[in-house]
Amino acid sequence: MKFIAALQAVVTATPFDGEPSDAELDAIESEMPLILAEVDLLDAQIMTIDRPASELDERRIRRARNRVMAARRDLTNRLGSGEVA
């Protein structure tokens, strides 16, 4: 019979400290405008879940979608130019 405990040291050789690395934090920071724009879009959509969308709601959602698209464009352009690693 093989003991699984003998393999345990190999599996847990590098403990995970639970904190993001500096590179991961930099990536999150560079994507923050897109994240915030997507949150705004989600908020606008949530407001219309239980009722029909008014003209103001439709405008709010449309503007939020435009902000998401602009943030995606800006992020893609920065990644394409090599500005963000």
PDB file of C-alpha atoms in Angstrom:
ATOM      1  CA  MET A   1       0.000   0.000   0.000  1.00  0.00           C
ATOM      2  CA  LYS A   2       1.356   3.433  -0.967  1.00  0.00           C
ATOM      3  CA  PHE A   3       1.144   6.318   1.410  1.00  0.00           C
ATOM      4  CA  ILE A   4      -0.189   9.544  -0.066  1.00  0.00           C
ATOM      5  CA  ALA A   5       1.581  11.563   2.626  1.00  0.00           C
ATOM      6  CA  ALA A   6       4.906  10.824   0.953  1.00  0.00           C
ATOM      7  CA  LEU A   7       3.796  12.824  -2.079  1.00  0.00           C
ATOM      8  CA  GLN A   8       2.428  15.688  -0.004  1.00  0.00           C
ATOM      9  CA  ALA A   9       5.783  17.475   0.223  1.00  0.00           C
ATOM     10  CA  VAL A  10       6.008  17.639  -3.578  1.00  0.00           C
ATOM     11  CA  VAL A  11       2.511  19.063  -3.919  1.00  0.00           C
ATOM     12  CA  THR A  12       2.979  21.754  -1.274  1.00  0.00           C
ATOM     13  CA  ALA A  13       6.627  22.566  -1.928  1.00  0.00           C
ATOM     14  CA  THR A  14       5.856  26.226  -2.709  1.00  0.00           C
ATOM     15  CA  PRO A  15       3.255  27.520  -0.277  1.00  0.00           C
ATOM     16  CA  PHE A  16       0.745  30.052  -1.573  1.00  0.00           C
ATOM     17  CA  ASP A  17       0.769  33.157   0.587  1.00  0.00           C
ATOM     18  CA  GLY A  18      -2.610  34.384  -0.711  1.00  0.00           C
ATOM     19  CA  GLU A  19      -1.349  37.792  -1.785  1.00  0.00           C
ATOM     20  CA  PRO A  20      -1.159  38.996  -5.403  1.00  0.00           C
ATOM     21  CA  SER A  21       2.261  39.632  -6.845  1.00  0.00           C
ATOM     22  CA  ASP A  22       3.444  43.076  -7.907  1.00  0.00           C
ATOM     23  CA  ALA A  23       2.907  42.134 -11.555  1.00  0.00           C
ATOM     24  CA  GLU A  24      -0.681  41.084 -10.830  1.00  0.00           C
ATOM     25  CA  LEU A  25      -1.345  44.344  -8.972  1.00  0.00           C
ATOM     26  CA  ASP A  26       0.092  46.337 -11.883  1.00  0.00           C
ATOM     27  CA  ALA A  27      -2.159  44.436 -14.324  1.00  0.00           C
ATOM     28  CA  ILE A  28      -5.210  45.144 -12.164  1.00  0.00           C
ATOM     29  CA  GLU A  29      -4.321  48.811 -11.947  1.00  0.00           C
ATOM     30  CA  SER A  30      -3.904  49.110 -15.700  1.00  0.00           C
ATOM     31  CA  GLU A  31      -7.320  47.482 -16.212  1.00  0.00           C
ATOM     32  CA  MET A  32      -9.076  49.538 -13.517  1.00  0.00           C
ATOM     33  CA  PRO A  33     -10.744  52.046 -15.916  1.00  0.00           C
ATOM     34  CA  LEU A  34     -12.313  49.126 -17.797  1.00  0.00           C
ATOM     35  CA  ILE A  35     -13.368  47.420 -14.561  1.00  0.00           C
ATOM     36  CA  LEU A  36     -15.041  50.586 -13.290  1.00  0.00           C
ATOM     37  CA  ALA A  37     -16.807  51.164 -16.621  1.00  0.00           C
ATOM     38  CA  GLU A  38     -18.132  47.590 -16.564  1.00  0.00           C
ATOM     39  CA  VAL A  39     -19.384  48.085 -12.993  1.00  0.00           C
ATOM     40  CA  ASP A  40     -21.224  51.241 -14.077  1.00  0.00           C
ATOM     41  CA  LEU A  41     -22.820  49.334 -16.967  1.00  0.00           C
ATOM     42  CA  LEU A  42     -23.868  46.546 -14.636  1.00  0.00           C
ATOM     43  CA  ASP A  43     -25.387  49.084 -12.207  1.00  0.00           C
ATOM     44  CA  ALA A  44     -27.366  50.677 -15.032  1.00  0.00           C
ATOM     45  CA  GLN A  45     -28.638  47.278 -16.170  1.00  0.00           C
ATOM     46  CA  ILE A  46     -29.543  46.191 -12.634  1.00  0.00           C
ATOM     47  CA  MET A  47     -31.717  49.283 -12.189  1.00  0.00           C
ATOM     48  CA  THR A  48     -33.954  48.115 -15.038  1.00  0.00           C
ATOM     49  CA  ILE A  49     -34.318  44.455 -14.037  1.00  0.00           C
ATOM     50  CA  ASP A  50     -37.696  44.714 -12.351  1.00  0.00           C
ATOM     51  CA  ARG A  51     -39.296  47.440 -14.458  1.00  0.00           C
ATOM     52  CA  PRO A  52     -39.436  48.527 -18.060  1.00  0.00           C
ATOM     53  CA  ALA A  53     -36.581  50.761 -19.105  1.00  0.00           C
ATOM     54  CA  SER A  54     -37.499  54.414 -19.473  1.00  0.00           C
ATOM     55  CA  GLU A  55     -35.879  56.714 -22.005  1.00  0.00           C
ATOM     56  CA  LEU A  56     -33.516  57.933 -19.279  1.00  0.00           C
ATOM     57  CA  ASP A  57     -32.580  54.320 -18.417  1.00  0.00           C
ATOM     58  CA  GLU A  58     -31.887  53.524 -22.060  1.00  0.00           C
ATOM     59  CA  ARG A  59     -29.654  56.586 -22.331  1.00  0.00           C
ATOM     60  CA  ARG A  60     -27.830  55.647 -19.134  1.00  0.00           C
ATOM     61  CA  ILE A  61     -27.207  52.096 -20.412  1.00  0.00           C
ATOM     62  CA  ARG A  62     -26.112  53.344 -23.834  1.00  0.00           C
ATOM     63  CA  ARG A  63     -23.644  55.797 -22.293  1.00  0.00           C
ATOM     64  CA  ALA A  64     -22.310  53.112 -19.950  1.00  0.00           C
ATOM     65  CA  ARG A  65     -21.813  50.755 -22.927  1.00  0.00           C
ATOM     66  CA  ASN A  66     -19.962  53.516 -24.772  1.00  0.00           C
ATOM     67  CA  ARG A  67     -17.690  54.039 -21.747  1.00  0.00           C
ATOM     68  CA  VAL A  68     -16.952  50.292 -21.636  1.00  0.00           C
ATOM     69  CA  MET A  69     -16.096  50.250 -25.332  1.00  0.00           C
ATOM     70  CA  ALA A  70     -13.866  53.322 -24.958  1.00  0.00           C
ATOM     71  CA  ALA A  71     -12.074  51.783 -21.968  1.00  0.00           C
ATOM     72  CA  ARG A  72     -11.558  48.533 -23.904  1.00  0.00           C
ATOM     73  CA  ARG A  73     -10.204  50.480 -26.865  1.00  0.00           C
ATOM     74  CA  ASP A  74      -7.815  52.460 -24.678  1.00  0.00           C
ATOM     75  CA  LEU A  75      -6.588  49.326 -22.898  1.00  0.00           C
ATOM     76  CA  THR A  76      -6.089  47.491 -26.192  1.00  0.00           C
ATOM     77  CA  ASN A  77      -4.183  50.439 -27.631  1.00  0.00           C
ATOM     78  CA  ARG A  78      -1.925  50.597 -24.578  1.00  0.00           C
ATOM     79  CA  LEU A  79      -1.286  46.848 -24.733  1.00  0.00           C
ATOM     80  CA  GLY A  80      -0.663  47.030 -28.474  1.00  0.00           C
ATOM     81  CA  SER A  81       1.852  49.838 -28.144  1.00  0.00           C
ATOM     82  CA  GLY A  82       3.715  47.957 -25.412  1.00  0.00           C
ATOM     83  CA  GLU A  83       3.058  50.657 -22.833  1.00  0.00           C
ATOM     84  CA  VAL A  84       1.606  48.189 -20.300  1.00  0.00           C
ATOM     85  CA  ALA A  85       3.441  44.941 -19.638  1.00  0.00           C
TER      86      ALA A  85
END
